[in-house]
Coordinates of C-alpha atoms in Angstrom, one line a residue:
X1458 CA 0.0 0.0 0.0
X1459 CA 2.9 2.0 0.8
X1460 CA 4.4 2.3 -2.8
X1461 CA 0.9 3.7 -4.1
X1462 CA 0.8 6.6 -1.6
X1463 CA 2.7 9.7 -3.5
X1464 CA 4.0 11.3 -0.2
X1465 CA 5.4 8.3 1.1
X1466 CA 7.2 8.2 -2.4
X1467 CA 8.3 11.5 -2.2
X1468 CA 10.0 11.2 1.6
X1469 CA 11.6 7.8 0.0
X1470 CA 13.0 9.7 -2.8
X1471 CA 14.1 12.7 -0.6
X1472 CA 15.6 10.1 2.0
X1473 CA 17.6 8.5 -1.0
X1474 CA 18.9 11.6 -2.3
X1475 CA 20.5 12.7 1.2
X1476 CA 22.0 9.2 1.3
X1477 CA 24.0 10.0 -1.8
X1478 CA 25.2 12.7 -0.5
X1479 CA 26.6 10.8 2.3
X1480 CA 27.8 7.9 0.1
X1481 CA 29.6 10.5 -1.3
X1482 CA 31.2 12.0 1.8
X1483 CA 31.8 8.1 2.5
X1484 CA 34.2 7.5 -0.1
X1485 CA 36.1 10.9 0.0
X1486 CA 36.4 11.4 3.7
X1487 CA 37.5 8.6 6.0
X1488 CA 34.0 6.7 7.4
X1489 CA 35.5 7.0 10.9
X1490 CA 34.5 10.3 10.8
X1491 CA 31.6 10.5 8.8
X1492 CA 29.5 8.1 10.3
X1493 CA 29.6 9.3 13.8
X1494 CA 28.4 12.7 12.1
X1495 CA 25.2 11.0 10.9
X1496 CA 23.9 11.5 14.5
X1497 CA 24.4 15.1 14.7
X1498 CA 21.3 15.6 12.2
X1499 CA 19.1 13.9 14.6
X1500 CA 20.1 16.1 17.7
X1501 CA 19.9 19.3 15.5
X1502 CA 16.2 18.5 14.4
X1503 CA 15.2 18.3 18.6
X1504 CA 17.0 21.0 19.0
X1505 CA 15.0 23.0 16.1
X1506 CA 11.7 21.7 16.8
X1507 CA 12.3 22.8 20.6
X1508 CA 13.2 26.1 19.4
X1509 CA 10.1 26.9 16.7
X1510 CA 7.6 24.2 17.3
X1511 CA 7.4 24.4 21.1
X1512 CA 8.5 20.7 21.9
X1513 CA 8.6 19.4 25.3
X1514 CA 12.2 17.8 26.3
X1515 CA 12.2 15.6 29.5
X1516 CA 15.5 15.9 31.7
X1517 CA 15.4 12.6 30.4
X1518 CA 15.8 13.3 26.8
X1519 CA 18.4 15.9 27.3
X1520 CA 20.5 13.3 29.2
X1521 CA 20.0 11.1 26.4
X1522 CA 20.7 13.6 23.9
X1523 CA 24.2 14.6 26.5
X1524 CA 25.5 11.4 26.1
X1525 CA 25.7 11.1 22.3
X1526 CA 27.3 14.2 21.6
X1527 CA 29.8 13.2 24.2
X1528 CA 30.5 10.0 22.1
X1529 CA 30.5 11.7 19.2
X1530 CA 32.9 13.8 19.9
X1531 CA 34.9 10.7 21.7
X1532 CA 35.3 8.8 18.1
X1533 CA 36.5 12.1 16.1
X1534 CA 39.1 12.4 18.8
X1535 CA 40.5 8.6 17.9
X1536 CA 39.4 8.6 14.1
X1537 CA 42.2 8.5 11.0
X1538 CA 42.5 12.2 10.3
X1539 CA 44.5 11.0 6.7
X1540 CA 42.4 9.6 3.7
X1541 CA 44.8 8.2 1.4
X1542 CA 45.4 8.2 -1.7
X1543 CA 46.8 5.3 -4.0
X1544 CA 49.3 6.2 -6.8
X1545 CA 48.4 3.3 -8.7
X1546 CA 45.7 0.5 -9.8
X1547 CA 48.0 -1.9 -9.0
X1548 CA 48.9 0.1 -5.5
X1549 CA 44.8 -0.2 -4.5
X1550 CA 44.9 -3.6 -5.2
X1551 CA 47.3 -4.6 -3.7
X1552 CA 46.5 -3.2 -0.9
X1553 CA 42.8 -4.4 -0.7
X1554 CA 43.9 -8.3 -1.2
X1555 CA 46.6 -8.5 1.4
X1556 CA 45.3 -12.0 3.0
X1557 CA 43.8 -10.3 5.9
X1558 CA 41.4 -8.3 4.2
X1559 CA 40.7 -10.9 2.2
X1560 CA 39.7 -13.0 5.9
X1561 CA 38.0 -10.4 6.6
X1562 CA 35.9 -10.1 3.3
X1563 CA 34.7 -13.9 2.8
X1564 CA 33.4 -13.9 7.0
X1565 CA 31.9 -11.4 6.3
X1566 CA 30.0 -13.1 2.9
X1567 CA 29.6 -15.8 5.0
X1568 CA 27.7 -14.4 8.0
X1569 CA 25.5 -12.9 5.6
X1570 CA 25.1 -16.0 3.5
X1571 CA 23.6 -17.7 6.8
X1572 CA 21.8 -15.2 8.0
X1573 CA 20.1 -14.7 5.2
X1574 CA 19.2 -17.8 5.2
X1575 CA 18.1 -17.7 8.5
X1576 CA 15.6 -14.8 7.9
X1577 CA 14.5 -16.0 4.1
X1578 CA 14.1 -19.4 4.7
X1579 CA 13.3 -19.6 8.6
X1580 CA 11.4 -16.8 9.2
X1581 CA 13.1 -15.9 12.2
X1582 CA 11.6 -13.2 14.0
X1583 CA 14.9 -11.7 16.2
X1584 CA 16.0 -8.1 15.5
X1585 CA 19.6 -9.6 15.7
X1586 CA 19.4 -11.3 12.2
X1587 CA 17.6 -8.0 10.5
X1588 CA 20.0 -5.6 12.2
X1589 CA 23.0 -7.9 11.0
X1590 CA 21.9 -8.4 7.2
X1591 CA 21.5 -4.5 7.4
X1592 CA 25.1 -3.4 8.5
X1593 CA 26.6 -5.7 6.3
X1594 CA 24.9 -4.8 3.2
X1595 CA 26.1 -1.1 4.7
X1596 CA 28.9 -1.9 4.7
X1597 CA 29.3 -3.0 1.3
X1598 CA 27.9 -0.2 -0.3
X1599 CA 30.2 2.3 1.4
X1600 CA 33.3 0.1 0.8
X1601 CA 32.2 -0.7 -3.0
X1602 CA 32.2 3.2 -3.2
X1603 CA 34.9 4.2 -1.6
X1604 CA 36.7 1.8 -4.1
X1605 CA 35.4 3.4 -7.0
X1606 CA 36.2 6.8 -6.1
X1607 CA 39.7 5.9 -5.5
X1608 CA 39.4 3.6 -8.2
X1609 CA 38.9 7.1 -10.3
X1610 CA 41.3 9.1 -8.7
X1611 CA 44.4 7.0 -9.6
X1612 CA 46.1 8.1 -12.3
X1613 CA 46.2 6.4 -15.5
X1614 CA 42.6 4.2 -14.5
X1615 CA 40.9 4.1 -17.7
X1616 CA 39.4 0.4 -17.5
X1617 CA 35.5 0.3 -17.2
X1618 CA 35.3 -3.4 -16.3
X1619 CA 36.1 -2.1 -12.5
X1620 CA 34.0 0.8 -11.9
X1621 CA 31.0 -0.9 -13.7
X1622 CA 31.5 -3.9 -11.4
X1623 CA 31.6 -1.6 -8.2
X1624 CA 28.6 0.7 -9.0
X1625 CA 26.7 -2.4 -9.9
X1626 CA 27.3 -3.5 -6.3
X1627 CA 27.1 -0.5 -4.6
X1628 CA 23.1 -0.8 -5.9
X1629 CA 22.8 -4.7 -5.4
X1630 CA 23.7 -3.7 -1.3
X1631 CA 21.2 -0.2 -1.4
X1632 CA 18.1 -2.6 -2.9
X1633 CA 19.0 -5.2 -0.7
X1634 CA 19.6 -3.4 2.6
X1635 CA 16.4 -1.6 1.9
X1636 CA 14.2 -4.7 1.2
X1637 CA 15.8 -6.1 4.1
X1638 CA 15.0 -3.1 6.1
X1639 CA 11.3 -2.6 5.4
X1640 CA 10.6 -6.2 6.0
X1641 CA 12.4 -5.2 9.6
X1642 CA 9.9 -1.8 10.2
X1643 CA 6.5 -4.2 9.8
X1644 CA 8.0 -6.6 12.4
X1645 CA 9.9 -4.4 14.9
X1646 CA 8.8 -1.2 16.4
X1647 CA 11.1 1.8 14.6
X1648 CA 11.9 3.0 18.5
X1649 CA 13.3 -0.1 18.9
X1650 CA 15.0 -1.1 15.6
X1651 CA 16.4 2.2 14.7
X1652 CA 19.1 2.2 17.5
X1653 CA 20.2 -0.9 17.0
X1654 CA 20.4 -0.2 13.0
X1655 CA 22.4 2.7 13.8
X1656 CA 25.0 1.3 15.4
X1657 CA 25.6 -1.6 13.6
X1658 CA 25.8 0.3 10.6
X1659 CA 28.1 2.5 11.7
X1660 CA 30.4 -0.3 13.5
X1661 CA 30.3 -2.7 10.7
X1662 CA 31.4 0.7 8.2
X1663 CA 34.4 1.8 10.2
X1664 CA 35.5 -1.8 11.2
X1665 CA 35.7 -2.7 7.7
X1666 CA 37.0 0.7 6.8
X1667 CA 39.7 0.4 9.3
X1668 CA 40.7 -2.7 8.6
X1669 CA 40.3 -3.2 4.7
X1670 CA 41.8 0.1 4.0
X1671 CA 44.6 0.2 6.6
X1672 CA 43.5 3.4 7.7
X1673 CA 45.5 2.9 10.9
X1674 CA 49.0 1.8 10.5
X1675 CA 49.7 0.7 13.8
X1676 CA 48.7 -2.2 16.0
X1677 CA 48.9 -0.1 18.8
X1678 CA 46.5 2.4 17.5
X1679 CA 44.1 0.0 15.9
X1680 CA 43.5 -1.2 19.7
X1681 CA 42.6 1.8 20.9
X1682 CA 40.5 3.0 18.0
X1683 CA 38.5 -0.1 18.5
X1684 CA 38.4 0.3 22.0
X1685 CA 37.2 4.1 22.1
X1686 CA 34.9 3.0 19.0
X1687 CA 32.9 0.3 21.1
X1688 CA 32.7 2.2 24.3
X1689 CA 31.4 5.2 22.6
X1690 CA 29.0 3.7 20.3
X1691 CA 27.6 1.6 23.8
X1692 CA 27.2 5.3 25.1
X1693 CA 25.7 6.3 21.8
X1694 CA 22.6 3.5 21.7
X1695 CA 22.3 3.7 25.4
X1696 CA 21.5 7.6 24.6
X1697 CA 19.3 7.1 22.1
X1698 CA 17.1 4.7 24.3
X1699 CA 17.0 7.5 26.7
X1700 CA 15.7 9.8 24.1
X1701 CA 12.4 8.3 23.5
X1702 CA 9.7 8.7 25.9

């Protein structure tokens, strides 16, 4: 019924269009930073419609609200302030099948493949499973992106076999994740499913930012990114549950 009603078209089509937009900041910016970012929108609109539409704001709320900007501000302290660039094709990738990233890249396929199944096949009814299928396919699409832009920034990339394949799955995730996620809003309350979304989205981005880009060098400080990242996104949800009434 949904995809007869013109308005609910139009806030689809609106919603769509601002997620290009931060696609785009995805894939030139390092997602460390980015994604934590996403949050500030959310805060900004309370903050607005307590300002010019008279809403009420428990002690409560503002806690809530307290706490996120603090972890926020926690993760931009830790993020990878360099995006690099690669010199060459054969630099990028390289660098994108060293064999841990390559680990990393088939897990990941194959958590997916079983919880798909899971959901498709078993009809499960745990948030866990939708919230998983979700951040991976997130995931995907921001990493598929960010190797096309690089993909184009390199000098002396003129093949079309590459980009082609990458935008193709960039919109293989986006179709997915969304089918995925409306499926999740008819068995879930939103209040409920949207913090959860929200941070494993964001985690499942940086992680595999992190970690299939190299964005940190060091051992050292790939500890304690993770660390900061974990606690601070635990603050983050536990926020956003304060912020609903």
């Amino acid at each position: 019924e949904r995809v007869k009603d013109r308005l609910w078209i139009s806030g689809a089509l609106l919603a769509y269009l601002g997620e290009c937009g931060n696609w785009f900041a995805l894939s030139q910016i390092s997602p460390t930073i980015v994604t934590p970012l996403g949050i500030i929108s959310v805060v900004t609109n309370v903050c607005l419609a307590h300002l010019y539409l008279n809403e009420k704001l428990s002690q409560r709320q503002i806690t809530g609200y307290g706490l996120i900007m603090v972890a926020v501000l926690g993760i931009l302290l830790v993020a990878p302030k360099e995006h690099k660039i690669y010199a060459s094709v054969d630099e990028l990738i390289q660098s994108i099948t060293q064999p841990f990233a390559l680990f990393l890249l088939f897990l990941s396929l194959g958590l997916q493949s079983m919880f798909l199944w899971i959901v498709l096949m078993k009809g499960t009814h745990r948030i866990f499973y939708y919230v998983a299928i979700c951040s991976f396919f997130g995931a995907y699409t921001v990493s598929c992106s960010k190797l096309l832009s690089m993909h184009i920034q390199v000098e002396g990339s003129k093949s079309m076999y590459f980009p082609i394949l990458m935008l193709f799955l960039v919109l293989l995730s986006v179709l997915s994740q969304e089918w995925i996620k409306q499926h999740a809003i008819t068995k879930f309350p939103i209040s409920q499913f949207h913090p959860y979304l929200y941070a494993g989205f964001n985690t499942s981005v940086v992680l595999s930012s992190v970690f299939f880009f190299h964005e940190i060098p060091s051992l050292s400080g790939n500890l304690l990114f993770v660390t900061m990242f974990v606690i601070c996104m635990t603050v983050i949800v536990r926020g956003i549950q304060m912020t609903h009434k």
